mmCIF file of C-alpha atoms in Angstrom:
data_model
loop_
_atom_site.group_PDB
_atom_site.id
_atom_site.type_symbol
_atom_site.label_atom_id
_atom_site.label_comp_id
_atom_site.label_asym_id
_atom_site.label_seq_id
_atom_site.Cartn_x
_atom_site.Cartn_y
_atom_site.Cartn_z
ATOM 1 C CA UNK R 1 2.794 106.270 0.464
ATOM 2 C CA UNK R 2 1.597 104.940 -2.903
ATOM 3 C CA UNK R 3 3.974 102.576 -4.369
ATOM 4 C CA UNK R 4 2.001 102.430 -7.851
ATOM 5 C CA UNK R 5 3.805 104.655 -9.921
ATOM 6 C CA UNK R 6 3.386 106.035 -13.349
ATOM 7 C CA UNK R 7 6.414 105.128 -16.072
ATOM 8 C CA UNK R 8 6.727 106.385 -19.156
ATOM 9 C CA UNK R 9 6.217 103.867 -22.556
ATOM 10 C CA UNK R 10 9.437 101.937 -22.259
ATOM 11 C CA UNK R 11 10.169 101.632 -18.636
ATOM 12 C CA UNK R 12 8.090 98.762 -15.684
ATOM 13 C CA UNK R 13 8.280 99.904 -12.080
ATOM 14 C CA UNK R 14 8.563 97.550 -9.441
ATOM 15 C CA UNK R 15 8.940 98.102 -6.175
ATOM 16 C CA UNK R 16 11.509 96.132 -3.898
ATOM 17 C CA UNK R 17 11.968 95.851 -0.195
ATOM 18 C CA UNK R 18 15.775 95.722 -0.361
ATOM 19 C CA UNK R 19 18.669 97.850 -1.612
ATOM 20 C CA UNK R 20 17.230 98.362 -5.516
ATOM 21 C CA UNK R 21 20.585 98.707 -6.968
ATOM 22 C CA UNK R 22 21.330 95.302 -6.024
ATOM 23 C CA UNK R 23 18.075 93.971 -7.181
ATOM 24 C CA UNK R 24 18.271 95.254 -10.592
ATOM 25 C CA UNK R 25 22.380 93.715 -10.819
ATOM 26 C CA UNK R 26 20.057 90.285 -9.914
ATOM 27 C CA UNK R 27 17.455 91.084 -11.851
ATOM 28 C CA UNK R 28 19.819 91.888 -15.099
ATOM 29 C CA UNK R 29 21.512 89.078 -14.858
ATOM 30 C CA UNK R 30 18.358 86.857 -14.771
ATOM 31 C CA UNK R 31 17.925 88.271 -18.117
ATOM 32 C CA UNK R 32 14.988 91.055 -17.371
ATOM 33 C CA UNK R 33 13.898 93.526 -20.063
ATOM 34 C CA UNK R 34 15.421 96.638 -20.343
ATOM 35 C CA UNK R 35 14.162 99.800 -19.027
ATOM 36 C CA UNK R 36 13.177 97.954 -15.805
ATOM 37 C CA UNK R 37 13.585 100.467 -12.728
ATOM 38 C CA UNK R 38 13.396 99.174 -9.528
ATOM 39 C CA UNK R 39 12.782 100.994 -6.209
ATOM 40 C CA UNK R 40 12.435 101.255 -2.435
ATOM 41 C CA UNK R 41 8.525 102.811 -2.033
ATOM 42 C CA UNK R 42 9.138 103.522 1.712
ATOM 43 C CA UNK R 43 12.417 104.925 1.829
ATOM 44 C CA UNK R 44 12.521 108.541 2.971
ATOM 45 C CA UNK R 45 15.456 109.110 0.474
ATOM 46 C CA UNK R 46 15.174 108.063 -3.117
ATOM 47 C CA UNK R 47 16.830 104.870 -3.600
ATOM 48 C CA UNK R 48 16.040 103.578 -7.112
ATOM 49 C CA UNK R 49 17.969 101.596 -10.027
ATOM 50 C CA UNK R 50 17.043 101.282 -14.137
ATOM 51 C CA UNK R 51 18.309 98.648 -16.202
ATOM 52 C CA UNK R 52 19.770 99.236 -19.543
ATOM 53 C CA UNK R 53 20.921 97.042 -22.679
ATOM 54 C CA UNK R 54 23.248 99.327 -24.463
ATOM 55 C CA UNK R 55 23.485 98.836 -28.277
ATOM 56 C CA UNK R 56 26.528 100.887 -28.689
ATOM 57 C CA UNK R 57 30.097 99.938 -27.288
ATOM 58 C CA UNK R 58 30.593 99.841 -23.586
ATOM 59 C CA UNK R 59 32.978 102.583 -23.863
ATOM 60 C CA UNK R 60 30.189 104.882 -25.581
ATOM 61 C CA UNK R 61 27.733 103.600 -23.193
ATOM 62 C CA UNK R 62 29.317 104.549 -20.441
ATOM 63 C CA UNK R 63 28.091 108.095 -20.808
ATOM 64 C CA UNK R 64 24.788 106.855 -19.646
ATOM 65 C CA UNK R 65 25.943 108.050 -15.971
ATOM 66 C CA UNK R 66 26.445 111.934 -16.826
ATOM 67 C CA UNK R 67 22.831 111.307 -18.936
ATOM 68 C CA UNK R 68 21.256 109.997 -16.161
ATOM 69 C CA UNK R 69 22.371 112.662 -13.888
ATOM 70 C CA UNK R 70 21.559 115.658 -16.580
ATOM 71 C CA UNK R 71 18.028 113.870 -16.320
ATOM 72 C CA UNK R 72 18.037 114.171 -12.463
ATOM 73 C CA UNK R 73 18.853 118.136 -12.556
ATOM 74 C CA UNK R 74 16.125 118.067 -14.992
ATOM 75 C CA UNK R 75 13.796 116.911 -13.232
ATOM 76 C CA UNK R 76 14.453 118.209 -9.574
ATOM 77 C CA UNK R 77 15.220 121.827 -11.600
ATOM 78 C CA UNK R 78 11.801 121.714 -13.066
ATOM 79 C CA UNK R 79 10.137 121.722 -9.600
ATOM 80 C CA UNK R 80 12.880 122.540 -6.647
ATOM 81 C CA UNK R 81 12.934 126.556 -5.902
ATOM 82 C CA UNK R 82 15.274 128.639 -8.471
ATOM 83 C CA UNK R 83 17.822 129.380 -5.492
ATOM 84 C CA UNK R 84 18.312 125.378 -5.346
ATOM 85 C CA UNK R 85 20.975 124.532 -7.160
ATOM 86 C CA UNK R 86 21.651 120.996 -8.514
ATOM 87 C CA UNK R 87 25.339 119.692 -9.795
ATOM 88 C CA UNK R 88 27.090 116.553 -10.966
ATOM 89 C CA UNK R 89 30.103 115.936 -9.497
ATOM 90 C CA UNK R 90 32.287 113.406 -12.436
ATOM 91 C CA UNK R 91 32.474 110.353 -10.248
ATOM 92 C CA UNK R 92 28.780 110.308 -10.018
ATOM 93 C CA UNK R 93 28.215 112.471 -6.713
ATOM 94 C CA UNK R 94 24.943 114.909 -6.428
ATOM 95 C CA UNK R 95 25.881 118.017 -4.873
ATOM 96 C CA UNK R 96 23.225 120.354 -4.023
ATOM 97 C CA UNK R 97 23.992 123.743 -3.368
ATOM 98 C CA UNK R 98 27.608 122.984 -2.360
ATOM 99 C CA UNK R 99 26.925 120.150 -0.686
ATOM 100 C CA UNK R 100 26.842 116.019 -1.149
ATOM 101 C CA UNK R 101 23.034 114.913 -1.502
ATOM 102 C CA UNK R 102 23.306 111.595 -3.894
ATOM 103 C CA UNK R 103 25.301 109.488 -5.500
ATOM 104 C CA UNK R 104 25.385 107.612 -9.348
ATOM 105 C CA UNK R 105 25.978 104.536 -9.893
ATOM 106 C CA UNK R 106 26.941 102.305 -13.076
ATOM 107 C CA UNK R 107 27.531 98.591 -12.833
ATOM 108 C CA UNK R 108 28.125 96.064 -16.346
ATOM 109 C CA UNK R 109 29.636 92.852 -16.364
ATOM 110 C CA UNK R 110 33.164 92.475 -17.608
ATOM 111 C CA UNK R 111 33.727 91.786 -21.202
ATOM 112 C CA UNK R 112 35.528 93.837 -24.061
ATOM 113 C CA UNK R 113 35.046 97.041 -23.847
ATOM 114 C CA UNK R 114 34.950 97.995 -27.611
ATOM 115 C CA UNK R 115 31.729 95.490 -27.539
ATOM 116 C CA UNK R 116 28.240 96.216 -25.928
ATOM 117 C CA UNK R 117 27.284 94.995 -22.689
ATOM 118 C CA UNK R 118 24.850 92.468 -21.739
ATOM 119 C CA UNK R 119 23.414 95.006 -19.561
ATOM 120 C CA UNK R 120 24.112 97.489 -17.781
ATOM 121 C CA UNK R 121 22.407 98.911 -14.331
ATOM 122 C CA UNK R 122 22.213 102.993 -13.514
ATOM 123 C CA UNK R 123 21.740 103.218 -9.517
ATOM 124 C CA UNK R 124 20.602 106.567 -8.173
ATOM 125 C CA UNK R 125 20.364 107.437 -4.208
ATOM 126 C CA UNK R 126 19.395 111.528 -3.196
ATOM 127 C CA UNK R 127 18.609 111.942 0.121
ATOM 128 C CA UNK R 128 15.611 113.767 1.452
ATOM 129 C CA UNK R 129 15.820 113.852 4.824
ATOM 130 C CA UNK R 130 19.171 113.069 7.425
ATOM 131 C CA UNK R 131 19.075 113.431 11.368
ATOM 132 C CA UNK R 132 22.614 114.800 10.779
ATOM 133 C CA UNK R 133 22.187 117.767 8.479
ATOM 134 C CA UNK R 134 20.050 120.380 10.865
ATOM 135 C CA UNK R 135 22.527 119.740 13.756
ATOM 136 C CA UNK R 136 25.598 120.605 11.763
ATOM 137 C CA UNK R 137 27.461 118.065 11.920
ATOM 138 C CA UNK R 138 28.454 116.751 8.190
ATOM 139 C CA UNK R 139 28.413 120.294 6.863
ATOM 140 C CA UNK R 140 29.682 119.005 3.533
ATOM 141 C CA UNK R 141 26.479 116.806 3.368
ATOM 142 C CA UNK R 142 22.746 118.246 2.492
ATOM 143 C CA UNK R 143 19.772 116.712 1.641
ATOM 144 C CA UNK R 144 16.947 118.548 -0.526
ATOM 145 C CA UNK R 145 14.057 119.252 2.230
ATOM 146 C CA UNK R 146 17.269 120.563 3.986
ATOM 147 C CA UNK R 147 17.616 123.175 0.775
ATOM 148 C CA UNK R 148 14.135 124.507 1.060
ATOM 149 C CA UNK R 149 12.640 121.449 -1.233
ATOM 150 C CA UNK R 150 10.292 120.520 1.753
ATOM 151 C CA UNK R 151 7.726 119.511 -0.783
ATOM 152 C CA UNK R 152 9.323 117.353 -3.085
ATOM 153 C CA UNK R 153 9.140 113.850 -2.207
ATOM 154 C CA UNK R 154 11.044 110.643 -3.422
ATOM 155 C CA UNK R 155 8.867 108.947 -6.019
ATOM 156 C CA UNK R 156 7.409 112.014 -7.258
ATOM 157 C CA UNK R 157 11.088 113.354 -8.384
ATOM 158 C CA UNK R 158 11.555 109.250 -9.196
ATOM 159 C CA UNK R 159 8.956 109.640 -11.850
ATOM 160 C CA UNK R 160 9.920 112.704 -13.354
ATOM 161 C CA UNK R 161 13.536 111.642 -13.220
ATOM 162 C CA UNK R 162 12.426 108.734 -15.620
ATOM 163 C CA UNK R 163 10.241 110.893 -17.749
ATOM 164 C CA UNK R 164 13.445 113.093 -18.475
ATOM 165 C CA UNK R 165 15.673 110.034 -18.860
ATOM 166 C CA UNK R 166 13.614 109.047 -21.781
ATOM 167 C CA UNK R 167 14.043 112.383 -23.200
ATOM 168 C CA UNK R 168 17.830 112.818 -22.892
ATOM 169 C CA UNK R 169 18.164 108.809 -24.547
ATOM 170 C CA UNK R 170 16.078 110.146 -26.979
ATOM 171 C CA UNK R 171 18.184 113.236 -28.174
ATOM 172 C CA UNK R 172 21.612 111.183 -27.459
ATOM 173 C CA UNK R 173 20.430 108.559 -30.035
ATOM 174 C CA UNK R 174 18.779 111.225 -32.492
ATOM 175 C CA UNK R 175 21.750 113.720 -32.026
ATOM 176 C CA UNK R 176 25.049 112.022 -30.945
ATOM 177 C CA UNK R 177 26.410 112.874 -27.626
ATOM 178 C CA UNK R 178 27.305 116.599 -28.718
ATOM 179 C CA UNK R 179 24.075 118.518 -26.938
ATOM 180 C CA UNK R 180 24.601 115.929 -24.018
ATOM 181 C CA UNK R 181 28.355 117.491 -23.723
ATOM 182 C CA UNK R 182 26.837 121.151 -23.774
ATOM 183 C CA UNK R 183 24.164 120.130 -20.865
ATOM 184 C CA UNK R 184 26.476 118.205 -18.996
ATOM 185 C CA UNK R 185 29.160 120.353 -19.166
ATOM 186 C CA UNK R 186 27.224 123.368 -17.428
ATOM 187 C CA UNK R 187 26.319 121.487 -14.805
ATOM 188 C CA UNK R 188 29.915 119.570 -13.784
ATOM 189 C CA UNK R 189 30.944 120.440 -9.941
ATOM 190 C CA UNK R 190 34.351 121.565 -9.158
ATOM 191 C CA UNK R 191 35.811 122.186 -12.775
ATOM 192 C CA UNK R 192 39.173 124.135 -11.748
ATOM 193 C CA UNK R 193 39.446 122.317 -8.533
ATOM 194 C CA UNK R 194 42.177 120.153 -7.213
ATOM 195 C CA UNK R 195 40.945 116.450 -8.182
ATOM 196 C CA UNK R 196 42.274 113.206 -7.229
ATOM 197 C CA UNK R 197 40.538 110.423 -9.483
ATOM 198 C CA UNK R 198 41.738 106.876 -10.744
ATOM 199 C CA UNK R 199 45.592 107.553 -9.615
ATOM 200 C CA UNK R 200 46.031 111.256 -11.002
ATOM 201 C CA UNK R 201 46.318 114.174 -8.624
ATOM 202 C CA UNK R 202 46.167 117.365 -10.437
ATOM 203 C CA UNK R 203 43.883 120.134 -11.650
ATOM 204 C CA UNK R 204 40.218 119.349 -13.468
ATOM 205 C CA UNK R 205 40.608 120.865 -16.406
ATOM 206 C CA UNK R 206 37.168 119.876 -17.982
ATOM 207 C CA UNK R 207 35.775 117.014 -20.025
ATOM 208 C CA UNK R 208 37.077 115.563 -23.320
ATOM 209 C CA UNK R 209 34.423 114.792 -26.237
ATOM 210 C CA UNK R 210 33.001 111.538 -24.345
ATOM 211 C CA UNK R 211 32.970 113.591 -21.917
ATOM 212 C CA UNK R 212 36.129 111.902 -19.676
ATOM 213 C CA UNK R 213 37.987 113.711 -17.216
ATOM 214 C CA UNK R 214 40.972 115.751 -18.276
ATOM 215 C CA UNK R 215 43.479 115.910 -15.567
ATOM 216 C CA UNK R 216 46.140 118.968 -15.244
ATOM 217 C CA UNK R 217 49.167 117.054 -13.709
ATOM 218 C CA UNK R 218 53.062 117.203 -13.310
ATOM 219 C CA UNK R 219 53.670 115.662 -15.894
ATOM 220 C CA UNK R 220 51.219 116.661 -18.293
ATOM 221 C CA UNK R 221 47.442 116.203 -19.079
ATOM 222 C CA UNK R 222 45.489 113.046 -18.570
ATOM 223 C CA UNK R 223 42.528 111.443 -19.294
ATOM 224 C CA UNK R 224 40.403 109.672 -16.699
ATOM 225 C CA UNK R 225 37.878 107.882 -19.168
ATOM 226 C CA UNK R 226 34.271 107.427 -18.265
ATOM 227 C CA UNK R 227 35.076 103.576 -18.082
ATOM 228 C CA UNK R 228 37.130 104.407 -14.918
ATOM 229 C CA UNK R 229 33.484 104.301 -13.043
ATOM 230 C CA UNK R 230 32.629 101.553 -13.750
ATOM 231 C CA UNK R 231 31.824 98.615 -11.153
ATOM 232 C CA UNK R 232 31.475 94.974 -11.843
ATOM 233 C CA UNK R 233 28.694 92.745 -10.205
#
């Protein structure tokens, strides 16, 4: 498999032989340039990470994990059969068709967070193939040649995830986070459902304006901010 990809103006590739999300943690606090993505090239799943140096507030730029996975639905969407359906679940699970496929990640250091970050480091894993999934035996688990996506393959969807990443950035900081909320929105799994997130067991009720978890409880609603998600190198 070729490990020279193609990235949009903006974004360096590199390829890594170990776990990419760590790398880029490393890498950011090294003090790379932003927009580096880092990746596994031999990896039957896609394992990849992109470094980011938000200019807004940490608590604004935390929306970058619902942006980056609008860009992934994009991207699989624009190839992946139309009976393959693609969702976000809040806490930065990929569900596809029903089922767990991926998982976002968002990692800054700890600071104020009515300030911007140093940095800040997306991590995205969506699995292709697992042993598991044809035997049955994790039927709440899928992966996407599993779905009828037999022809997709990891750094092709890698590419075009960072092609639509660029885009969505693009409208966020031309447009405010408003046509992000619509998008995202859409495309939220398990709105309705029981929820248990960051303490609060109750009903998802949907998303507030920066787009944080409203949560239907005994005692009320509450908000399960984006900020929540965060983890700390």
């Amino acid at each position: 498999m070729n490990a020279e990809l193609s990235f949009p103006p903006l974004l360096t590739g590199r390829a890594v032989a170990d776990d990419p999300f760590a790398a880029a943690i490393q890498a950011a606090q090294d003090g790379c340039d932003a927009g580096l993505v880092l990746y596994d090239p031999v990896s039957p799943d896609l394992q990849a990470a992109l470094v980011l140096a938000p200019e807004v507030p940490l608590a604004e730029a935390a929306v970058m994990l619902p942006l980056a996975g609008v860009a992934l639905q994009n991207a699989v969407g624009s190839v992946a059969p139309p009976e393959v359906a693609l969702q976000l679940g809040w806490s930065g699970k990929v569900h596809v068709n029903g089922a767990t496929a991926g998982q976002l990640r968002m990692v800054a250091p700890e600071g104020d967070r009515n300030s911007p970050p140093d940095w800040m480091v997306i991590g995205l894993s969506l699995r292709f193939v697992t042993e598991d999934i044809d035997g049955g035996q994790n039927p709440d688990e899928t992966a996407l040649h599993a779905e009828g996506c037999g022809d997709l393959m990891p750094l092709d969807v890698l590419e075009s995830w960072s092609r639509h990443l660029l885009t969505q950035l693009h409208i966020w900081e031309q447009d405010g986070i408003a046509p992000l909320h619509r998008e995202y929105s859409g495309l939220v799994f398990g709105m309705g459902d029981a929820i248990d997130q960051s303490g609060h067991s109750g009903t998802f009720l949907g998303l507030d304006e920066q787009l944080g978890m409203l949560v239907k409880t005994g005692e009320g609603t509450r908000l399960v901010p984006l900020t929540d998600l965060l983890e700390t190198p």
